[in-house]
mmCIF file of N, CA and C in Angstrom:
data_model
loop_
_atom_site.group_PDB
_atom_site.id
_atom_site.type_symbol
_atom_site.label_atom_id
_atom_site.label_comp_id
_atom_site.label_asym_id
_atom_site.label_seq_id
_atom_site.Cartn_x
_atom_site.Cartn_y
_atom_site.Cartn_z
ATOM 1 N N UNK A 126 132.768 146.466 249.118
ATOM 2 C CA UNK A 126 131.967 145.858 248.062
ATOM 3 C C UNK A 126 132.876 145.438 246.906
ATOM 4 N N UNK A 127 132.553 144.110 246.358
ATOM 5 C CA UNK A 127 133.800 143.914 244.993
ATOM 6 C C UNK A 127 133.511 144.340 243.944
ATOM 7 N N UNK A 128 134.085 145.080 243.341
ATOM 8 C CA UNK A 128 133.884 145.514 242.110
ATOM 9 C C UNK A 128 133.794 144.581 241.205
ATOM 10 N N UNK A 129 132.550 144.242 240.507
ATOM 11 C CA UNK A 129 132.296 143.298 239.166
ATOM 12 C C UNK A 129 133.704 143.280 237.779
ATOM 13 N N UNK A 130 133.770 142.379 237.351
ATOM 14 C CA UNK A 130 135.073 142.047 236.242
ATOM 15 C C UNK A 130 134.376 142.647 235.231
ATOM 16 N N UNK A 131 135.131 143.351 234.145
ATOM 17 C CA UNK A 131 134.482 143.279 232.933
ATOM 18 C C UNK A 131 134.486 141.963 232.176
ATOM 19 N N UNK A 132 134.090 141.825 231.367
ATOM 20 C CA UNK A 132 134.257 140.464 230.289
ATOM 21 C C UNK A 132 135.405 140.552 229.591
ATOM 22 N N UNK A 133 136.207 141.608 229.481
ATOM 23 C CA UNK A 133 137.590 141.330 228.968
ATOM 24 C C UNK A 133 138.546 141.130 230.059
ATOM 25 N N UNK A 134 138.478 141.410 231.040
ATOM 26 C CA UNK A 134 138.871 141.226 232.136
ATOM 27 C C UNK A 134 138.661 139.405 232.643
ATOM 28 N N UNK A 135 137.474 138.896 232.929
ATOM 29 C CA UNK A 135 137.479 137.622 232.490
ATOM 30 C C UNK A 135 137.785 136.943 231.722
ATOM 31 N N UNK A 136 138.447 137.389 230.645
ATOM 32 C CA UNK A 136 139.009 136.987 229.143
ATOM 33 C C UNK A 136 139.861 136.748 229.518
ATOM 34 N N UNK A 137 141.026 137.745 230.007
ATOM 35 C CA UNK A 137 142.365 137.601 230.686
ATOM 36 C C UNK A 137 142.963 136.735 231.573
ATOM 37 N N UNK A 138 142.050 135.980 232.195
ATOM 38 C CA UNK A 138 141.912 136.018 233.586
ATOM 39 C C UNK A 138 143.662 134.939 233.292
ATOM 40 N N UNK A 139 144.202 134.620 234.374
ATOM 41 C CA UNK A 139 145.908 134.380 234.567
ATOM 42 C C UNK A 139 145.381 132.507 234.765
ATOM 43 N N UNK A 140 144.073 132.038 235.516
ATOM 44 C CA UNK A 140 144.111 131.010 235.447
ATOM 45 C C UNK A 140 144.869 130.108 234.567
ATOM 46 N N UNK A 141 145.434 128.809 234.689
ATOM 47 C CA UNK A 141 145.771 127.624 233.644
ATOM 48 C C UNK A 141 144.562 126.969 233.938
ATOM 49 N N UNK A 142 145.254 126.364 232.038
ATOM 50 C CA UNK A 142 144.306 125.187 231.544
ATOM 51 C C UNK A 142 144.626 123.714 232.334
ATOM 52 N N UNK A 143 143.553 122.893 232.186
ATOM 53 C CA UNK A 143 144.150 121.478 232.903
ATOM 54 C C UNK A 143 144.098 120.583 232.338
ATOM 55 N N UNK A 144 144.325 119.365 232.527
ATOM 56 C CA UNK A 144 144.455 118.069 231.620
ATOM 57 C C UNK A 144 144.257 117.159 232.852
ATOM 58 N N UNK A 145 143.033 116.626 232.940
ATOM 59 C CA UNK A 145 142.788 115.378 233.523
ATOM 60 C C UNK A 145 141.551 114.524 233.429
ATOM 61 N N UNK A 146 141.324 113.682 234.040
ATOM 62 C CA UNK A 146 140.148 112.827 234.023
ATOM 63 C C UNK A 146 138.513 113.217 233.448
ATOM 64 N N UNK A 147 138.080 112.812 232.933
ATOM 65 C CA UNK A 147 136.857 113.633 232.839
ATOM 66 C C UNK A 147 136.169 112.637 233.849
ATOM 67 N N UNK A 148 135.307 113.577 234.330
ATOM 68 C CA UNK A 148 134.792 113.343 236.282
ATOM 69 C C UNK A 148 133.163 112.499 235.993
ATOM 70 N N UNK A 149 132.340 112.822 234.605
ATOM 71 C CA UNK A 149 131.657 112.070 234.078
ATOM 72 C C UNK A 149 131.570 112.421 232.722
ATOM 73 N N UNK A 150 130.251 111.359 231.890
ATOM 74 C CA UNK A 150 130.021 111.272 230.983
ATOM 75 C C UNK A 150 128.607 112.349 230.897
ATOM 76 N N UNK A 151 129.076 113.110 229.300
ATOM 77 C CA UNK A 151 128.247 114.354 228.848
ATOM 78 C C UNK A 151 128.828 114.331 227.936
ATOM 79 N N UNK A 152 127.492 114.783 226.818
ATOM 80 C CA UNK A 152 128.196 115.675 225.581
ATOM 81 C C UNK A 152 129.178 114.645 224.666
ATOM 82 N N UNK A 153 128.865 113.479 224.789
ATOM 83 C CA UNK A 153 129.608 113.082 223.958
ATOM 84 C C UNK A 153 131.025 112.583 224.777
ATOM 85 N N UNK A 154 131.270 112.698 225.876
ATOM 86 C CA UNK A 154 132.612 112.905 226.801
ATOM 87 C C UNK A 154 131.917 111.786 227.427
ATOM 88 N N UNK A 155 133.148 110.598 227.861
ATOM 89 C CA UNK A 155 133.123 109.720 228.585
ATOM 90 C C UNK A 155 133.816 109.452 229.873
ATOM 91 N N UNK A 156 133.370 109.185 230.709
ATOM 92 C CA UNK A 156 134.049 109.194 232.201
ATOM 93 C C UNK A 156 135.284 108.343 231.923
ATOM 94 N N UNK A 157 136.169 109.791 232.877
ATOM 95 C CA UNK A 157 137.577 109.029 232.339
ATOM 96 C C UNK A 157 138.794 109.239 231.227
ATOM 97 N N UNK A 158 137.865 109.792 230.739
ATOM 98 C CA UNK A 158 138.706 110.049 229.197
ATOM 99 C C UNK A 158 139.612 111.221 229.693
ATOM 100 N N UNK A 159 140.876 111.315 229.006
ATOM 101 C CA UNK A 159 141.829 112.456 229.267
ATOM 102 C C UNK A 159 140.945 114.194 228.636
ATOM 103 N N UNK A 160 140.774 114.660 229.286
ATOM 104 C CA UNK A 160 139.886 115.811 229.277
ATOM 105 C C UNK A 160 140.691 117.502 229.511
ATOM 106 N N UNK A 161 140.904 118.676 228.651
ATOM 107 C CA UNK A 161 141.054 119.590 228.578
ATOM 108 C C UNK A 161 139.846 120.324 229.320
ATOM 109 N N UNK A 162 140.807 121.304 230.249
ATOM 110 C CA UNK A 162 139.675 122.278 230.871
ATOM 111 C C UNK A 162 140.188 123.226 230.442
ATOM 112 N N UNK A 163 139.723 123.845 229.261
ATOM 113 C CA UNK A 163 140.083 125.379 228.515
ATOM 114 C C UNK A 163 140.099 126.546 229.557
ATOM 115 N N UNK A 164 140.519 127.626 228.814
ATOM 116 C CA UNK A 164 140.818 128.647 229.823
ATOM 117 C C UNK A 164 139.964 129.605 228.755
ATOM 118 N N UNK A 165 139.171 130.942 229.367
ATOM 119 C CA UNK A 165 138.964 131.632 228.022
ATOM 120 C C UNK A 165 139.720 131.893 226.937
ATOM 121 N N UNK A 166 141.196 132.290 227.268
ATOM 122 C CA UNK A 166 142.013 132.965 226.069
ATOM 123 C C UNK A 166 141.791 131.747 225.253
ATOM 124 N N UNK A 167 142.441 130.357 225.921
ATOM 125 C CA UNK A 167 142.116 129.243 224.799
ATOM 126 C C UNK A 167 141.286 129.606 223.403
ATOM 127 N N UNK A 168 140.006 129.450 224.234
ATOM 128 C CA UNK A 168 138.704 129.603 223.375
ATOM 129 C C UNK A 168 139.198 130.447 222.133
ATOM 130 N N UNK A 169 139.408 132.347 222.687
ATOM 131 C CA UNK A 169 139.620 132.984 221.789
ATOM 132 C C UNK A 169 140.718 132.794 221.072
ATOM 133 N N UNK A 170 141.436 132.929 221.591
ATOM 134 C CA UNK A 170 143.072 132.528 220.501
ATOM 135 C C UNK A 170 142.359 131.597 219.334
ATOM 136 N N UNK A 171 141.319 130.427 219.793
ATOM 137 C CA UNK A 171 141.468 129.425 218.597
ATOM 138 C C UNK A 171 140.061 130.337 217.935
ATOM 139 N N UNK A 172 139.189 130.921 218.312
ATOM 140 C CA UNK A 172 138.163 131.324 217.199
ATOM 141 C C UNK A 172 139.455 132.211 216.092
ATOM 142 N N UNK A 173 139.777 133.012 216.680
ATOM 143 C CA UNK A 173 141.086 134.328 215.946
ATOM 144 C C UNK A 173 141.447 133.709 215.073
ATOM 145 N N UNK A 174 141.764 132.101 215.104
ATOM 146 C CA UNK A 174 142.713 131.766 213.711
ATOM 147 C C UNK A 174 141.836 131.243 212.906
ATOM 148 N N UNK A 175 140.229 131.171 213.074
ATOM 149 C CA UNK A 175 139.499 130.079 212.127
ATOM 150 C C UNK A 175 139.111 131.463 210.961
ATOM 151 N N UNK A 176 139.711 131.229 209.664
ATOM 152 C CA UNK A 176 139.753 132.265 208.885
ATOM 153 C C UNK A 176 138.898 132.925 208.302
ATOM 154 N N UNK A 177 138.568 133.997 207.625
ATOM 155 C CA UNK A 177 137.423 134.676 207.393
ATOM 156 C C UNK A 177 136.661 134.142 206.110
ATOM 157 N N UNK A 178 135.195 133.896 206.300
ATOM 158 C CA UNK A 178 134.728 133.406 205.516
ATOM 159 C C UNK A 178 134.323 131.981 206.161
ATOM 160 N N UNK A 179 134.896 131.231 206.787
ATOM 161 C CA UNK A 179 135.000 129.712 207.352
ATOM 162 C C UNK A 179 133.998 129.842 208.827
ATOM 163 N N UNK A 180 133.317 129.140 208.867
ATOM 164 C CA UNK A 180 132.477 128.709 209.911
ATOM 165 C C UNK A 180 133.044 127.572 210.807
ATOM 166 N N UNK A 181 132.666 126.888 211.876
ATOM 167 C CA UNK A 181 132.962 125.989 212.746
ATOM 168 C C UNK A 181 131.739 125.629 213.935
ATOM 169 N N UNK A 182 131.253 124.555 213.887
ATOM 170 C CA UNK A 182 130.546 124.354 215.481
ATOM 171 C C UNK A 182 131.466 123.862 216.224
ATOM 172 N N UNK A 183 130.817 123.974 217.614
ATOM 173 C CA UNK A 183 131.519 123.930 219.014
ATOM 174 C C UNK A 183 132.070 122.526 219.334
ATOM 175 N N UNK A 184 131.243 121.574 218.605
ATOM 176 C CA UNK A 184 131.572 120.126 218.922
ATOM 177 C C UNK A 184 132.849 120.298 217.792
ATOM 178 N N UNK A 185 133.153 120.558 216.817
ATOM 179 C CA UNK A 185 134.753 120.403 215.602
ATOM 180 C C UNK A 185 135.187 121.257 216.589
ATOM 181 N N UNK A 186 135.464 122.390 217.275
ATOM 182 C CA UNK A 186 135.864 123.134 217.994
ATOM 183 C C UNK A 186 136.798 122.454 219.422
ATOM 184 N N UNK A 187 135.743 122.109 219.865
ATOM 185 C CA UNK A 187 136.206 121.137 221.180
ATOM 186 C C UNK A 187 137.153 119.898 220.653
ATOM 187 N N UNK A 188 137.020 119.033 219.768
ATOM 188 C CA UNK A 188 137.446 118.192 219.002
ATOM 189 C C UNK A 188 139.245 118.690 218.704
ATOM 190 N N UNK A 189 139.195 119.977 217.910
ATOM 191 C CA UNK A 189 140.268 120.276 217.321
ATOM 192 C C UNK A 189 140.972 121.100 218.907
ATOM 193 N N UNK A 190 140.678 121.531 219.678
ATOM 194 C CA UNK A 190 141.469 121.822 220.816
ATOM 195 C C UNK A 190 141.687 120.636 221.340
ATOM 196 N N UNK A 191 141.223 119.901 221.720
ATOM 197 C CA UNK A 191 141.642 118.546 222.912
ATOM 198 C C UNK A 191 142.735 118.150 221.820
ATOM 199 N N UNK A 192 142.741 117.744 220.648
ATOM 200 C CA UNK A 192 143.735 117.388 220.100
ATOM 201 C C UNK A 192 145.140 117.863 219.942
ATOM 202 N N UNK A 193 145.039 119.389 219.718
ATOM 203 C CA UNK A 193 145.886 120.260 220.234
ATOM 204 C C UNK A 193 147.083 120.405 221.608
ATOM 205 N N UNK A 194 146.018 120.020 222.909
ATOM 206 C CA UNK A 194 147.207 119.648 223.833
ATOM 207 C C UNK A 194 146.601 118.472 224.358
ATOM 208 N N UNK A 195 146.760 117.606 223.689
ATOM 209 C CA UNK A 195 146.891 116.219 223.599
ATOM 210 C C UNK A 195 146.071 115.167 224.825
ATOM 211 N N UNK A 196 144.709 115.960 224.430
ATOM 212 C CA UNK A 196 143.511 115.094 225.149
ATOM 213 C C UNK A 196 143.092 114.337 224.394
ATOM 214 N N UNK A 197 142.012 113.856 225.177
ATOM 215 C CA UNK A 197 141.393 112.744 224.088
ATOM 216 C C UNK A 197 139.541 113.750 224.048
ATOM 217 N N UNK A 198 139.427 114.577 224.563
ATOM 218 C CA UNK A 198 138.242 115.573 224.959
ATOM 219 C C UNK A 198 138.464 116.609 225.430
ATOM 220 N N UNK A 199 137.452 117.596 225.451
ATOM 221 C CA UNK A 199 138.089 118.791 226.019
ATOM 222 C C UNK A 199 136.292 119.082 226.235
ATOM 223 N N UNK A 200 136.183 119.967 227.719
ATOM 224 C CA UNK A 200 135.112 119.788 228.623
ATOM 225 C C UNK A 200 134.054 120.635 228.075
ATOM 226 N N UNK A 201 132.795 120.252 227.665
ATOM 227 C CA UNK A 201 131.700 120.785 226.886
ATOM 228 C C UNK A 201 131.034 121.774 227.987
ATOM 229 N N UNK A 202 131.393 121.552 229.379
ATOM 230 C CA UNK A 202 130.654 122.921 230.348
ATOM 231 C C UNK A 202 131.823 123.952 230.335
ATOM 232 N N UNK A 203 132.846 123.902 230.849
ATOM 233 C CA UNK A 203 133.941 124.915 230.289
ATOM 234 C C UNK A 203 134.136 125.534 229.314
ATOM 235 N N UNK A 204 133.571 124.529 228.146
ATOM 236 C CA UNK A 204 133.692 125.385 226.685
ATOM 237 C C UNK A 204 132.865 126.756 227.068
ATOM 238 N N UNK A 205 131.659 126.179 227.012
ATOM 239 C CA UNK A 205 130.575 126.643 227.177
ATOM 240 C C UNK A 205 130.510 127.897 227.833
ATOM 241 N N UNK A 206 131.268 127.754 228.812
ATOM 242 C CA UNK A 206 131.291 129.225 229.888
ATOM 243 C C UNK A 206 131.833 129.996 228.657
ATOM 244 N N UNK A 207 133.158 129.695 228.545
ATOM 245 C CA UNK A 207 134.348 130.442 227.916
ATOM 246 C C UNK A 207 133.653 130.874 226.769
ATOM 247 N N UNK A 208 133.059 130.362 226.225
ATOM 248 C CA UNK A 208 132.854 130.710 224.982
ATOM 249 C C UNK A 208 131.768 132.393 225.008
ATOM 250 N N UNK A 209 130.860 131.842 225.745
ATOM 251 C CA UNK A 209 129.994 133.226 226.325
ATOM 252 C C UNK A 209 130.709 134.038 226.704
ATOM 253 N N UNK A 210 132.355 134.057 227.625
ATOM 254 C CA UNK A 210 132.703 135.081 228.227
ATOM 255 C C UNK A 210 133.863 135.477 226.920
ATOM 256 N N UNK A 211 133.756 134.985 225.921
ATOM 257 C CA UNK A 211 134.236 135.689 225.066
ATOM 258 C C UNK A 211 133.518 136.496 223.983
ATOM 259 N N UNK A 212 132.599 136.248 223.371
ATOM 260 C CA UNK A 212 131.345 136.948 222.959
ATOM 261 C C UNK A 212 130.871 138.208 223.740
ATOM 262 N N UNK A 213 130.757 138.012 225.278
ATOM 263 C CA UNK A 213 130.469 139.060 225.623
ATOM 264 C C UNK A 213 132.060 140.148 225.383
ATOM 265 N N UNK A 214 132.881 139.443 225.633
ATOM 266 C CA UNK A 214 134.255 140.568 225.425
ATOM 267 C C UNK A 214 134.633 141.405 224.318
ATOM 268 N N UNK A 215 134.244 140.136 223.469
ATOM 269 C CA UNK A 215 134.350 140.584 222.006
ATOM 270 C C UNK A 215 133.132 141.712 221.493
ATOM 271 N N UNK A 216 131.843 141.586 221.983
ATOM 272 C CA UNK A 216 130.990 142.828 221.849
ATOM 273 C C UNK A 216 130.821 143.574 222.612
ATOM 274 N N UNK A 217 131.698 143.634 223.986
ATOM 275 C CA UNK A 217 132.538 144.803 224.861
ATOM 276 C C UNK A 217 132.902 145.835 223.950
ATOM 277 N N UNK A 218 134.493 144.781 223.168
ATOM 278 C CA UNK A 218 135.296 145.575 223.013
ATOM 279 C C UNK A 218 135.148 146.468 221.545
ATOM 280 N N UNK A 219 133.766 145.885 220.934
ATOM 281 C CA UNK A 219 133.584 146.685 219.983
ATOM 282 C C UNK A 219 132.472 147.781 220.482
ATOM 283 N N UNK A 220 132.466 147.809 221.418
ATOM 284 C CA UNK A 220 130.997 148.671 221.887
ATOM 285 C C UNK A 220 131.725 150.011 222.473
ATOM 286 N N UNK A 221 133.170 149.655 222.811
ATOM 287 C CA UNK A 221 134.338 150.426 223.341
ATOM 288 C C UNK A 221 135.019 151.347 221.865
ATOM 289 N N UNK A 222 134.678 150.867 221.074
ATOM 290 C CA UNK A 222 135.427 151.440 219.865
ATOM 291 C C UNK A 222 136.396 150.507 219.021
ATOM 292 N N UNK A 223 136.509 149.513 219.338
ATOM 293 C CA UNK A 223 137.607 148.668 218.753
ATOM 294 C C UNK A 223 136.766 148.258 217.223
ATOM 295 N N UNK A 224 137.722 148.155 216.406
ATOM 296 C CA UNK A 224 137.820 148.229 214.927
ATOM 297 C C UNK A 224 136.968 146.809 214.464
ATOM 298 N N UNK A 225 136.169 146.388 213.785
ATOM 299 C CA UNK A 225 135.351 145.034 213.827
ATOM 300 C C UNK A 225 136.680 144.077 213.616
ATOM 301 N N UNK A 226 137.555 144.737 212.347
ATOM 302 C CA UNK A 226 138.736 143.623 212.238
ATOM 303 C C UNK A 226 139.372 143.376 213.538
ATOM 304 N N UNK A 227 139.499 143.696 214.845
ATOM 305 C CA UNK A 227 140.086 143.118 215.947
ATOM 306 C C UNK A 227 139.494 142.880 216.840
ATOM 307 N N UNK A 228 137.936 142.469 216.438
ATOM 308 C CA UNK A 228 137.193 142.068 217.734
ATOM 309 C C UNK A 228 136.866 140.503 217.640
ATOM 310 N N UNK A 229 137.690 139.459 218.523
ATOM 311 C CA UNK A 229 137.168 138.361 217.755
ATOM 312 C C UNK A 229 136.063 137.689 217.357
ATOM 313 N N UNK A 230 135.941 136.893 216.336
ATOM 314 C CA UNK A 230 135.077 136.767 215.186
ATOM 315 C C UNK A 230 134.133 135.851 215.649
ATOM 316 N N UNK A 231 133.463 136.053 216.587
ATOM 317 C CA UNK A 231 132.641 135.250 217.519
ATOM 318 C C UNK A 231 131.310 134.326 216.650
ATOM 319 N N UNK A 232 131.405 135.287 215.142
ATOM 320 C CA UNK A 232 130.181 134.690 214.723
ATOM 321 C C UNK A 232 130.867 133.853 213.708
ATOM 322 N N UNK A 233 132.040 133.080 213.942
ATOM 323 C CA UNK A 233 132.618 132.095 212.904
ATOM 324 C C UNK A 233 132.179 130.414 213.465
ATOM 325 N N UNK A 234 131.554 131.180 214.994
ATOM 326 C CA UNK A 234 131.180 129.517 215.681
ATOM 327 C C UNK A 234 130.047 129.656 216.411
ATOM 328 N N UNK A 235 129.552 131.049 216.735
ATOM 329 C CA UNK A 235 127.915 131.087 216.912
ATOM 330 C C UNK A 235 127.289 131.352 215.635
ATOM 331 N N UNK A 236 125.855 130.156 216.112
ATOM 332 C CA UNK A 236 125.021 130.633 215.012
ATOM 333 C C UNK A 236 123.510 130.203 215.628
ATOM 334 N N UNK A 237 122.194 130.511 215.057
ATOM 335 C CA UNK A 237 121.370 129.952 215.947
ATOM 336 C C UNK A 237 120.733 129.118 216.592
ATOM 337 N N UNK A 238 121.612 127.893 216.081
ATOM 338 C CA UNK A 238 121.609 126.514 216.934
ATOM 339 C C UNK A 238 122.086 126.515 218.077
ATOM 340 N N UNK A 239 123.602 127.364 218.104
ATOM 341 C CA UNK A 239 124.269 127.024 219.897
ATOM 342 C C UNK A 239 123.580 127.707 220.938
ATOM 343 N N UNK A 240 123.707 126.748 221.402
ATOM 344 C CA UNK A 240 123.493 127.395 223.069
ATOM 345 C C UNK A 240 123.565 128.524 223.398
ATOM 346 N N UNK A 241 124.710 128.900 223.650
ATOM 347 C CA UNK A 241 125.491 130.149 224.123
ATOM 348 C C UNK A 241 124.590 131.209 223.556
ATOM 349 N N UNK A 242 124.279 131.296 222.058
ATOM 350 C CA UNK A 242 123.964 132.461 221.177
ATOM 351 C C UNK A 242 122.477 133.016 221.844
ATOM 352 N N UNK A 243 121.880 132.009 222.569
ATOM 353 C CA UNK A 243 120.762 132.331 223.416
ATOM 354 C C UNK A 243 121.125 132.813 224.537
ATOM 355 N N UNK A 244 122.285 132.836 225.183
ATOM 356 C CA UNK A 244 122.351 133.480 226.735
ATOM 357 C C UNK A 244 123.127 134.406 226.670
ATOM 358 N N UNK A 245 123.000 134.787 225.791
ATOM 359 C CA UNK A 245 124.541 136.527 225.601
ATOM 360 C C UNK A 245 123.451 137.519 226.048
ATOM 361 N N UNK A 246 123.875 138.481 226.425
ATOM 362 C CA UNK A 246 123.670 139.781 227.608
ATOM 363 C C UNK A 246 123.113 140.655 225.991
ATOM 364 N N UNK A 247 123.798 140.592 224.735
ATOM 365 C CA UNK A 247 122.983 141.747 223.818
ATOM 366 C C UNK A 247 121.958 141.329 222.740
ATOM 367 N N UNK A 248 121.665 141.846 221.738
ATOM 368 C CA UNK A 248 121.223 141.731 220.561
ATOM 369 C C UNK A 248 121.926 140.686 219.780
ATOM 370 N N UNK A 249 121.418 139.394 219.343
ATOM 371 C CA UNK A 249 122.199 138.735 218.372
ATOM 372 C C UNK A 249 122.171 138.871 217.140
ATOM 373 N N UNK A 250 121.696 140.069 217.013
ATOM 374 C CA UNK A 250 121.666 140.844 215.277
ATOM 375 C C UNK A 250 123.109 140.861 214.877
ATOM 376 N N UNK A 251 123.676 141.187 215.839
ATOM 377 C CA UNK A 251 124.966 141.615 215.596
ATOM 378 C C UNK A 251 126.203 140.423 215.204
ATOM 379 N N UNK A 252 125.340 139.288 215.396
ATOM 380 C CA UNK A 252 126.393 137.671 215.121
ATOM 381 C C UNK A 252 125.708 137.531 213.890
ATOM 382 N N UNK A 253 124.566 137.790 213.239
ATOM 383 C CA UNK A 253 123.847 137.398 212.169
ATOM 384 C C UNK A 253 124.501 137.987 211.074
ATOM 385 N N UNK A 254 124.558 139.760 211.695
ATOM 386 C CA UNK A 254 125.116 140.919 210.478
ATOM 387 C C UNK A 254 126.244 140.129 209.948
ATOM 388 N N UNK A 255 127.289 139.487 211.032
ATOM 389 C CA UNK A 255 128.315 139.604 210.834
ATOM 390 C C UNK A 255 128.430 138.084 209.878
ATOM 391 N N UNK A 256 127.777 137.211 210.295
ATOM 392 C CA UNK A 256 127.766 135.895 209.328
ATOM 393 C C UNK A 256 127.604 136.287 208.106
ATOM 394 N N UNK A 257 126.403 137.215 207.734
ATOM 395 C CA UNK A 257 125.710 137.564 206.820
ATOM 396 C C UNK A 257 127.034 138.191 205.859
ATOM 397 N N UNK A 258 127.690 139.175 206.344
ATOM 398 C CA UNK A 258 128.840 139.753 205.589
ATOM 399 C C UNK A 258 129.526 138.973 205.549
ATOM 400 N N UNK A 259 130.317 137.425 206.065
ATOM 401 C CA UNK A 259 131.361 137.263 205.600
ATOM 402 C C UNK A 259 130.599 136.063 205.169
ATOM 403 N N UNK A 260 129.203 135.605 204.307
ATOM 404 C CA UNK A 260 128.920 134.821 203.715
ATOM 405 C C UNK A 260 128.539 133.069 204.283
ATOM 406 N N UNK A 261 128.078 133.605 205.781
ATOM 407 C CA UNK A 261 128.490 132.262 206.468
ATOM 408 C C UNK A 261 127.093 131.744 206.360
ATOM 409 N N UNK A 262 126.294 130.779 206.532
ATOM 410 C CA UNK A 262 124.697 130.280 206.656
ATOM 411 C C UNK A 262 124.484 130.545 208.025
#
C-alpha cells in the first residue's frame, strides 16, 4: 500500500520548473505564449519574501514570477495546485509546533476572494487571524 505524502513533503518535492508553450488560452494566458510551470517551492520561496504587512493577489503573483525566469506567463492551474499545497504545509507545519514567524505567510496572498482559500483541508480563521494581525484587508 503507498504511503500518502505529507504536504511538506509535497512542498519539497525534487521536481523542476519548466518553460514552454502555453498548450491553451485561460486566465488571462494565451495559447502559445512562453509559459512558467512553477514548482511548489517556487510558490513558497516567493510568498517568504513578500514582506510583512504587504498583501499580493495571485494574478501580481503569477505576473511577478513569469517575469522572474523570463516568461511571458506563468500557468494559472499550476499556480493554483502549488499554492494549496503550500497552505496546507504551511498549516502542517504550524500544527507541528513551528514558530508562526517560520511558517510561510500564506495569508499575504490568500484572502476571501481566491480560490484556493475555499479548498484548504482546515479552518480559514486562521488566514483571517493572521491578515487581521499584520493589518492586511
Amino acid at each position: 500500500m503507498k504511503v500518502k505524502k505529507s504536504w511538506s513533503e509535497k512542498l519539497n518535492s525534487a521536481k523542476p520548473h519548466e518553460i514552454k508553450p502555453a498548450p491553451i488560452s485561460i486566465a488571462g494566458m494565451k495559447a502559445g505564449q512562453i509559459m512558467l510551470v512553477p514548482t511548489p517551492k517556487m510558490i513558497d520561496d516567493f510568498i517568504r519574501a513578500i514582506p510583512q504587512g504587504t498583501s499580493m493577489d495571485v494574478k501580481t503573483m503569477r505576473q511577478q514570477l513569469a517575469a522572474k525566469y523570463n516568461a511571458e506567463v506563468t500557468c494559472p492551474i499550476y499556480t493554483g495546485f502549488h499554492l494549496k499545497t503550500v497552505a496546507e504545509a504551511a498549516f502542517e507545519a504550524f500544527n507541528q509546533g513551528a514558530p508562526l514567524n517560520a511558517v510561510t505567510p500564506i495569508w499575504r496572498v490568500l484572502d476571501e476572494r481566491t480560490p484556493t482559500t475555499k479548498k484548504l483541508s482546515y479552518d480559514t480563521a486562521f488566514i483571517f487571524q493572521q491578515r487581521l494581525r499584520e493589518g492586511l484587508k
